[in-house]
Coordinates of C-alpha atoms and ligand atoms in Angstrom, one line a residue:
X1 CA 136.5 4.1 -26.3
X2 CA 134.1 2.3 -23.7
X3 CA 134.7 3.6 -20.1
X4 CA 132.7 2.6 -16.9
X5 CA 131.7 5.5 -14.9
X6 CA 129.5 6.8 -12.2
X7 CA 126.9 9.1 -13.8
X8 CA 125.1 11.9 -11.6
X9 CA 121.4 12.6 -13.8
X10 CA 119.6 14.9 -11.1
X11 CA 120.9 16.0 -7.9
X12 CA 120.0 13.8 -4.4
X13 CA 119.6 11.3 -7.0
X14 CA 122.0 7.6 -6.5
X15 CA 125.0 7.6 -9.0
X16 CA 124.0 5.3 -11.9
X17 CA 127.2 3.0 -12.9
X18 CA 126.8 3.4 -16.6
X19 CA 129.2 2.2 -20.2
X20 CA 130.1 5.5 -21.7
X21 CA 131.7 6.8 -24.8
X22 CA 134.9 8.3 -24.1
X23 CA 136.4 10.9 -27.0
X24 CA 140.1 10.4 -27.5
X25 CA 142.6 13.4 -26.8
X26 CA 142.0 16.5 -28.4
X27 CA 145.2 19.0 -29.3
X28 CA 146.6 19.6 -25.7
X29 CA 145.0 17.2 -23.8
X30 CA 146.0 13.3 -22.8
X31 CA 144.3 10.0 -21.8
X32 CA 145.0 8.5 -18.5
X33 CA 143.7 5.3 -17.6
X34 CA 142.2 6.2 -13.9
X35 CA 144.3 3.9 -11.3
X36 CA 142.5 5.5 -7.8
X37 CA 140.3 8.7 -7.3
X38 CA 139.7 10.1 -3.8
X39 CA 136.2 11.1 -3.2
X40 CA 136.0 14.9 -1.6
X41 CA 133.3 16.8 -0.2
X42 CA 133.0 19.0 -3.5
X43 CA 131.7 16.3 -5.1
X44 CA 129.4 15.5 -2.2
X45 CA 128.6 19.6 -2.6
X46 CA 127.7 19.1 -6.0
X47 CA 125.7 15.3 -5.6
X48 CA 123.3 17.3 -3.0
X49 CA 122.8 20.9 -4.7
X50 CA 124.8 23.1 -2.9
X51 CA 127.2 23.6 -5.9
X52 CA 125.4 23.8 -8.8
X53 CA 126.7 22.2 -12.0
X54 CA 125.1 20.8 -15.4
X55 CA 123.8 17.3 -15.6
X56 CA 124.3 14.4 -16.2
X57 CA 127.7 14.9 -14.9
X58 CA 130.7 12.1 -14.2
X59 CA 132.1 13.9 -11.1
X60 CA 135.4 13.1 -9.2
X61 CA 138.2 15.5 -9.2
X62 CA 141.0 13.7 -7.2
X63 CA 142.3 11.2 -9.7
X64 CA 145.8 9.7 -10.5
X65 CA 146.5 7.1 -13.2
X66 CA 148.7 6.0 -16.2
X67 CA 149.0 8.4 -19.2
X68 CA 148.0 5.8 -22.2
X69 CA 147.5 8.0 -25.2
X70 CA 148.4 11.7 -25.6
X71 CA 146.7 14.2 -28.2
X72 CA 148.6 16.3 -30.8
X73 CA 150.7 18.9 -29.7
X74 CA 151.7 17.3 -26.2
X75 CA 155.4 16.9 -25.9
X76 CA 156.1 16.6 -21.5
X77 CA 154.5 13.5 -21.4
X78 CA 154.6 10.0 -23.0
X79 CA 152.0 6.4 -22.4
X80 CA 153.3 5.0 -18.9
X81 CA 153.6 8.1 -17.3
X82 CA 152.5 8.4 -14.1
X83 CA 150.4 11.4 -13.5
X84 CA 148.3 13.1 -10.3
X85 CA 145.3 15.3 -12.2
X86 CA 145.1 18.9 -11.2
X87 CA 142.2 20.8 -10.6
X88 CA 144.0 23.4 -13.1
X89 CA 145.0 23.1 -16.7
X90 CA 147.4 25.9 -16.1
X91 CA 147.8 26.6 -19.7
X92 CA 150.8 29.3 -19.2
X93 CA 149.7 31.8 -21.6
X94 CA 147.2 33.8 -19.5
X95 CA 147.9 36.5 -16.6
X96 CA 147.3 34.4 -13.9
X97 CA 149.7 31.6 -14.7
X98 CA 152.7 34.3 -16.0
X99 CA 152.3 35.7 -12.6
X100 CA 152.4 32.1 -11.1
X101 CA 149.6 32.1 -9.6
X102 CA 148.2 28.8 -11.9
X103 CA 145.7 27.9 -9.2
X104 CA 144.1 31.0 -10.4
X105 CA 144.4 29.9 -14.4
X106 CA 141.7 32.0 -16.5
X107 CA 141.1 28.5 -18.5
X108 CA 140.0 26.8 -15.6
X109 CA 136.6 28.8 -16.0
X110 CA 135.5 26.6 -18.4
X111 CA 136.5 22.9 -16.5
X112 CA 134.8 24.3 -13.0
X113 CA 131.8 26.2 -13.9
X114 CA 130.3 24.7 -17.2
X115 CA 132.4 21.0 -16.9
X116 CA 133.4 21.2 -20.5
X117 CA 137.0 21.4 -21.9
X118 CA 138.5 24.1 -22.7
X119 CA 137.1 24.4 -26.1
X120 CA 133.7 24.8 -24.4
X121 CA 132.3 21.3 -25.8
X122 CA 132.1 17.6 -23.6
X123 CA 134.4 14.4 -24.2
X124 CA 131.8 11.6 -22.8
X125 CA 128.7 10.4 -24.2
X126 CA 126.0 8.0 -23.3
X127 CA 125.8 5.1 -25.3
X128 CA 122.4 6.7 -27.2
X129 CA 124.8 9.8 -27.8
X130 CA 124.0 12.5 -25.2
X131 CA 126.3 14.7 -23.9
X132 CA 127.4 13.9 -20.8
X133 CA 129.5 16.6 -18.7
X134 CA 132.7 16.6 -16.3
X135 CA 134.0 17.9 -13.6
X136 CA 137.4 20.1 -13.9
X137 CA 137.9 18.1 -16.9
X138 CA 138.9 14.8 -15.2
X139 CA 135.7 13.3 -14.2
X140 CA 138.0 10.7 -12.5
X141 CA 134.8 8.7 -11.5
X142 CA 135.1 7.1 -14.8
X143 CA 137.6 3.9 -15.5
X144 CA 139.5 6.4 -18.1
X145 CA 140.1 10.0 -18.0
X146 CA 140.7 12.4 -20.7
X147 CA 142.5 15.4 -19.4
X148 CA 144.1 19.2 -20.6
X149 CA 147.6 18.2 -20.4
X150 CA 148.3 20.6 -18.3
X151 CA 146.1 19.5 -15.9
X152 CA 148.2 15.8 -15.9
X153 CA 150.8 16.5 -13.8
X154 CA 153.5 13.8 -13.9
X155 CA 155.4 12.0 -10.7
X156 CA 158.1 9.8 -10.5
X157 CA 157.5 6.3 -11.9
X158 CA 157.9 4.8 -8.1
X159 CA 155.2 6.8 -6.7
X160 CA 152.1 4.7 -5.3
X161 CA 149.2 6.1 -7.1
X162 CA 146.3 4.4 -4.6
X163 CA 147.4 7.0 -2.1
X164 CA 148.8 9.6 -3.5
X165 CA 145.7 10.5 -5.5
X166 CA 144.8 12.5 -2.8
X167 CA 147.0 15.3 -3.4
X168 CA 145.2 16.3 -6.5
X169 CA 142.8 17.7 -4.6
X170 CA 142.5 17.8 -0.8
X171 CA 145.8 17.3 0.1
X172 CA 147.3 20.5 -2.4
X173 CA 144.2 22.2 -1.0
X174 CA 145.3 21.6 2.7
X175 CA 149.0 21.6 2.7
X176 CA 149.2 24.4 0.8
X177 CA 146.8 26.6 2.6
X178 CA 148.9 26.6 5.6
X179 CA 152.4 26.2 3.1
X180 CA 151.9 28.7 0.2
X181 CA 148.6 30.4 1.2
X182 CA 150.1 32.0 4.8
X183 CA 153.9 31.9 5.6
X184 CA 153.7 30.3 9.1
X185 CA 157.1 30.4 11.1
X186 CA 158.0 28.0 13.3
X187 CA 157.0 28.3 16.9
X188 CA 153.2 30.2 15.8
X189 CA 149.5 28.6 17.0
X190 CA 147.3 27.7 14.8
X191 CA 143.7 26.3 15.1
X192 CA 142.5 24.5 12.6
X193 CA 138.2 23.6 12.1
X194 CA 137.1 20.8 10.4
X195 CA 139.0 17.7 10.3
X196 CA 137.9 16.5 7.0
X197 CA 140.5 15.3 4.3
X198 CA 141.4 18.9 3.5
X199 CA 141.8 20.2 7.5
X200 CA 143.9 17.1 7.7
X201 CA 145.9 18.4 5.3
X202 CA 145.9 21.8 6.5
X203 CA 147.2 20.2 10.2
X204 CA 149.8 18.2 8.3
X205 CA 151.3 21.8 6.3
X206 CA 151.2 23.3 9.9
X207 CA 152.9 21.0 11.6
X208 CA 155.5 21.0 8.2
X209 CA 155.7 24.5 8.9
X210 CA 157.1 24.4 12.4
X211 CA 153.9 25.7 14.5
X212 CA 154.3 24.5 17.7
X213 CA 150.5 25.0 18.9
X214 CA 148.2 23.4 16.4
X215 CA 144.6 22.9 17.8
X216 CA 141.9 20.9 16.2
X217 CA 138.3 21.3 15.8
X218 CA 135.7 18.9 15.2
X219 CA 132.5 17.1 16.7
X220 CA 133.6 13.7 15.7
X221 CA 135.9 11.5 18.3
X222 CA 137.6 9.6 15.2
X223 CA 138.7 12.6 13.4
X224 CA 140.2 14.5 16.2
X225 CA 141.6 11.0 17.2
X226 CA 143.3 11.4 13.3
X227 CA 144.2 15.0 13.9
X228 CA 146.3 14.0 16.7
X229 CA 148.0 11.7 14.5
X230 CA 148.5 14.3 11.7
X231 CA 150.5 16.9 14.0
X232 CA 147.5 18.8 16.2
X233 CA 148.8 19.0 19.6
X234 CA 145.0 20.0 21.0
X235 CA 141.9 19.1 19.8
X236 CA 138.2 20.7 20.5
X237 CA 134.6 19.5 20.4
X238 CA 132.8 22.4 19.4
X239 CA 129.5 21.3 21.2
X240 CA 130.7 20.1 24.3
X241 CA 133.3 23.1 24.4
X242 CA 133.3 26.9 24.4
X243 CA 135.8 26.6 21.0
X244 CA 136.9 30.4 21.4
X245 CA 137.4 30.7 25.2
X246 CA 139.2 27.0 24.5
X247 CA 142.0 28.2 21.9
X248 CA 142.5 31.7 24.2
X249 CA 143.3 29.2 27.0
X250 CA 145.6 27.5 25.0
X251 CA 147.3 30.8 23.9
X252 CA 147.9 32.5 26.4
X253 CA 144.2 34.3 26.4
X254 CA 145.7 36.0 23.2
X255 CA 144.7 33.4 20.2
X256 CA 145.9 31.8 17.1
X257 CA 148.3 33.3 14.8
X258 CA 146.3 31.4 11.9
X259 CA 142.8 29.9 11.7
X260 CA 141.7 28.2 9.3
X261 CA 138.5 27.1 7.9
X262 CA 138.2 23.7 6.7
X263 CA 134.2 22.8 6.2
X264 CA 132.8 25.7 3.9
X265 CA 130.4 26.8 6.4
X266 CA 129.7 30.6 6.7
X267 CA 129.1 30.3 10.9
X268 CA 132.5 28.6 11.0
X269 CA 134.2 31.0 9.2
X270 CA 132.6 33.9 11.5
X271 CA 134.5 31.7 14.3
X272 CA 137.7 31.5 13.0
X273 CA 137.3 35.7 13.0
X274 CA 137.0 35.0 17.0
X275 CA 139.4 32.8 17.6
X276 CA 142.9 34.8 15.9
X277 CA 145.0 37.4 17.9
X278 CA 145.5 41.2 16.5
X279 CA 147.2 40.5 13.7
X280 CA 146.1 37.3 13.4
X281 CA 144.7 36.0 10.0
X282 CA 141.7 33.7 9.2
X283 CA 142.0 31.5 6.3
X284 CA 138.6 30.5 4.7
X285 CA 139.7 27.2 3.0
X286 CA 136.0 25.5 2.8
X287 CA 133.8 26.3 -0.1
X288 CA 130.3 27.8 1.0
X289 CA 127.1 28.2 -1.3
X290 CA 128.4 31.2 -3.0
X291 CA 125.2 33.0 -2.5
X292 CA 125.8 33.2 0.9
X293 CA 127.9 36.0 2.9
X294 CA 130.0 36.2 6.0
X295 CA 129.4 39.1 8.7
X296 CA 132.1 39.9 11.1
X297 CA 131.9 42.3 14.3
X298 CA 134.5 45.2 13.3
X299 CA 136.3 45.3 16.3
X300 CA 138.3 42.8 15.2
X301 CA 139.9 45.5 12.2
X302 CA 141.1 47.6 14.8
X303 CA 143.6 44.8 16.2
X304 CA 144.4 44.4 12.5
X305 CA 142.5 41.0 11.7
X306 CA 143.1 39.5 8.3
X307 CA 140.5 37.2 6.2
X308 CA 141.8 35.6 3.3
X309 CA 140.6 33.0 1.1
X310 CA 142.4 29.9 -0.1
X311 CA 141.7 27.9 -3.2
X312 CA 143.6 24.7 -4.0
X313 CA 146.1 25.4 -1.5
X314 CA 147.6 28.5 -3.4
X315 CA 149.8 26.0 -5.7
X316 CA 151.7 25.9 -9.1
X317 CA 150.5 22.1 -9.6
X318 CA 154.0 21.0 -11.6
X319 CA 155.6 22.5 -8.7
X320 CA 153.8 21.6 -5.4
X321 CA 152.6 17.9 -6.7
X322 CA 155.6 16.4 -7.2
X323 CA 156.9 18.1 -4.0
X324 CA 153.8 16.8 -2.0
X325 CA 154.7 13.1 -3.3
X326 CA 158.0 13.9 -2.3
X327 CA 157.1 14.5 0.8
X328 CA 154.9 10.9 1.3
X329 CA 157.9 9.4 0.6
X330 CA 160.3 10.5 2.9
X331 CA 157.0 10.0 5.4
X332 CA 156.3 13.6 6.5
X333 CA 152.7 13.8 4.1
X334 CA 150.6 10.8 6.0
X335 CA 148.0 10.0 3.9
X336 CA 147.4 6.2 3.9
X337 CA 146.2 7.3 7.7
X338 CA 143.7 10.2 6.1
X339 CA 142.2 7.1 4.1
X340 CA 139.3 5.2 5.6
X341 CA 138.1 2.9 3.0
X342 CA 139.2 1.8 -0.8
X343 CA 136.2 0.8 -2.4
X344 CA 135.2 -0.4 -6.3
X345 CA 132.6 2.3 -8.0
X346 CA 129.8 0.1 -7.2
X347 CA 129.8 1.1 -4.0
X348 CA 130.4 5.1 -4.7
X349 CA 126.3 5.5 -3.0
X350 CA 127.4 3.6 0.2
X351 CA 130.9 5.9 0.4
X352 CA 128.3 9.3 0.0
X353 CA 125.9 8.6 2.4
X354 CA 129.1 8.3 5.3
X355 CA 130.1 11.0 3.9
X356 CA 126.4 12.5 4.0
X357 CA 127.1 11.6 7.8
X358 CA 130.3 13.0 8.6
X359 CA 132.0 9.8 9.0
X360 CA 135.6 8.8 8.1
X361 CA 138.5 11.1 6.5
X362 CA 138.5 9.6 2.3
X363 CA 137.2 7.1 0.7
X364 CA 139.2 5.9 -2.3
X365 CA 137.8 4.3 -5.1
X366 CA 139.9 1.5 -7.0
X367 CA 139.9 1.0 -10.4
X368 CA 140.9 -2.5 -12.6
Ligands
LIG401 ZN1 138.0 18.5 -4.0
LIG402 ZN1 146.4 30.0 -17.4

C-alpha cells in the first residue's frame, strides 16, 4: 500500500516527506495505521550521526495506532485493536524472553542494529523500488506501520492514543528505570540529570516509588519548571550550581540513594558516580556513542558504588504497557504535561532543530 512518511537519505540531511510502498504483514507481524508518534532524542541521535544506522531510513520509534490488518499466524490481536509499539518484538522463544527479561529479546538485534525485520529483509520501498529501512521495525514516522506482532502491544479500547504513544518509548524507558530497573523504597533520595522526555519519566517512577527526595538536573528553566511538576522536590542548574556539593546539601552531606543518567552523555554519567552515597547506585539510562567509555575515580568501590545500565526501562512490554496506561488514567503517569507541541509530519525539520536546541519535553506528531 501507499504510505506517507518522513525519509532520512544522509545524515544532518532535512527529512524528505516522501509516498512509499508499504509491504503487507508477513507471518507474525501486523499493520497498524499510525494514530500519533512521539519524537525522542534516539532518533535525533540517529538524524545527526551519533548512532549509526543504514540509509535511507523512515525513523520514529514511539508510535501507537489502530491494528488494521494482521499477517498469518497472529492470533492476540484483531483490526481495531488499539496497540502502543514496543521497542521489542519479544518473540518468547529465546533465553532472554524465557527469563523475562524481553527488553533484552535476542530478535531485537535485527530491528535496532540493521532496521530490517526479523527475517533480515525491509518492508518499505521507494516508489522506483529501493529498499528503504526502519527503525525497531515500526518506523512510526510513516502514516502506516507494519510491525512483529509481538512488538504491537495491545491497550484497552478507551485509551487516548495522542498521548499515550509516549510510553512506547520514553515513558517505559523512564518509569521503568526507576520501577523495574532499581527497587527504590519509599522515603530514599534520588537525583535525577537530564530532564528530557525520558528523565521526566524517570522523576515520575521515583515519585511512584515513594522517594521522598527527588532532585532534578538540568540547564534549562522550562524543564526543571516541568520536573517540579512531575514529582522532583529540588531542582539544579548545573552551570550556575556546584551539582555535587548541591545534592550532598540536600542529603544530609551523604548523597543520593539513586542517580540516574538521563542525556547519554559520558561526563554526566561520571557525575552521577559523584553524586550517590556508599552503597548508592548510579543508573546510566542515556545512550552514549558506544565508542566511547566512562572513567570513574575508584574510591568510590570502596564505599560499595554501583553502576548499572538501563535499557527501555527494564520492561516485559505486554506487562509494563498496559500498566503504564493504567496508570495515565487513574492520573498518576502525566504525560499530556511532558508534551510540548503536536505537530503534522511536514513540520518533523522544525520539531528537530528544538530539539537540536534543547528546547521543550516531546513533540508529537499527528497523523490523518
Ligand atoms: Zn526512544
Ligand atoms: Zn526473545
Amino acid at each position: 500500500m501507499r504510505i506517507t512518511a518522513a525519509v532520512l537519505r544522509e545524515v544532518g540531511k532535512p527529512f524528505q516527506i516522501e509516498e512509499l510502498e508499504l509491504a503487507p504483514p508477513q507471518q507474525n507481524e501486523v499493520l497498524v495505521r499510525t494514530v500519533a508518534s512521539g519524537i525522542c532524542h534516539s532518533d535525533y541521535s540517529i538524524a545527526h550521526g551519533v548512532l549509526r544506522a543504514p540509509m535511507p531510513i523512515v525513523l520514529g520509534h514511539e508510535g501507537a495506532g489502530i491494528v488494521e490488518q494482521v499477517g498469518p499466524g497472529v492470533t492476540h490481536l484483531k483490526p481495531g485493536d488499539k496497540v502502543i509499539g514496543s521497542l521489542t518484538p519479544s518473540c518468547g522463544e529465546c533465553v532472554m524472553c524465557k527469563e523475562h527479561k524481553h527488553f533484552m529479546c535476542v530478535q531485537m538485534g535485527a530491528l535496532l542494529n540493521n532496521c530490517t525485520y526479523i527475517d533480515g529483509t525491509t518492508r518499505h520501498k521507494t516508489l522506483d523500488g529501493e529498499d528503504v529501512y526502519a527503525m525497531c521495525g515500526l518506523a512510526s514516522f510513516g502514516s502506516h506501520m507494519v510491525m512483529p506482532a509481538g512488538s504491537a502491544i495491545k491497550v484497552p479500547d478507551d485509551t487516548a492514543l495522542e498521548s499515550t504513544c509516549l510510553i512506547g518509548c520514553g515513558v517505559t524507558t523512564g518509569a521503568g528505570a526507576a520501577l523495574n530497573t532499581v527497587k527504590i523504597k519509599a522515603g530514599d533520595a534520588v537525583a535525577v540529570v537530564g530532564c528530557g522526555g525520558v528523565g521526566l519519566s524517570i522523576i515520575q517512577g521515583a515519585r511512584i516509588a515513594g522517594a521522598t527526595t527527588i532532585i532534578a538536573v538540568d540547564p534549562m528553566p522550562e524543564k526543571r519548571e516541568l520536573a517540579k511538576r512531575m514529582g522532583a522536590t529540588h531542582v539544579v542548574h548545573p552551570f550556575e550550581e556546584n551539582v555535587q556539593q548541591t545534592v550532598r546539601k540536600l542529603t544530609g552531606g551523604l548523597g543520593v540513594h539513586f542517580a540516574f543518567e538521563a542525556l547519554g552523555r559520558v561526563e554526566t554519567m561520571e557525575q552521577c558516580w559523584g553524586l550517590i552515597r556508599p552503597t548508592g547506585r548510579a543508573v546510566i539510562v542515556g545512550i552514549a556513542a558506544l565508542n566511547q567509555s566512562v572513567r570513574l575515580p575508584a574510591a568510590g568501590l570502596l564505599a560499595e558504588y554501583e553502576i548499572q545500565g538501563s535499557c527501555y526501562g527494564s520492561s516485559s512490554p505486554a506487562v509494563d504497557i498496559p500498566r503504564f496506561a493504567a496508570l495515565y488514567k487513574q492520573g498518576d503517569l502525566l504525560l499530556d504535561e511532558m508534551i510540548t507541541q503536536r505537530i503534522g509530519l511536514h513540520d518533523i525539520n522544525r520539531a528537530f532543530e528544538e530539539m537540536g536546541r534543547g528546547e521543550g519535553a516531546r513533540s508529537v506528531i499527528m497523523y490523518g
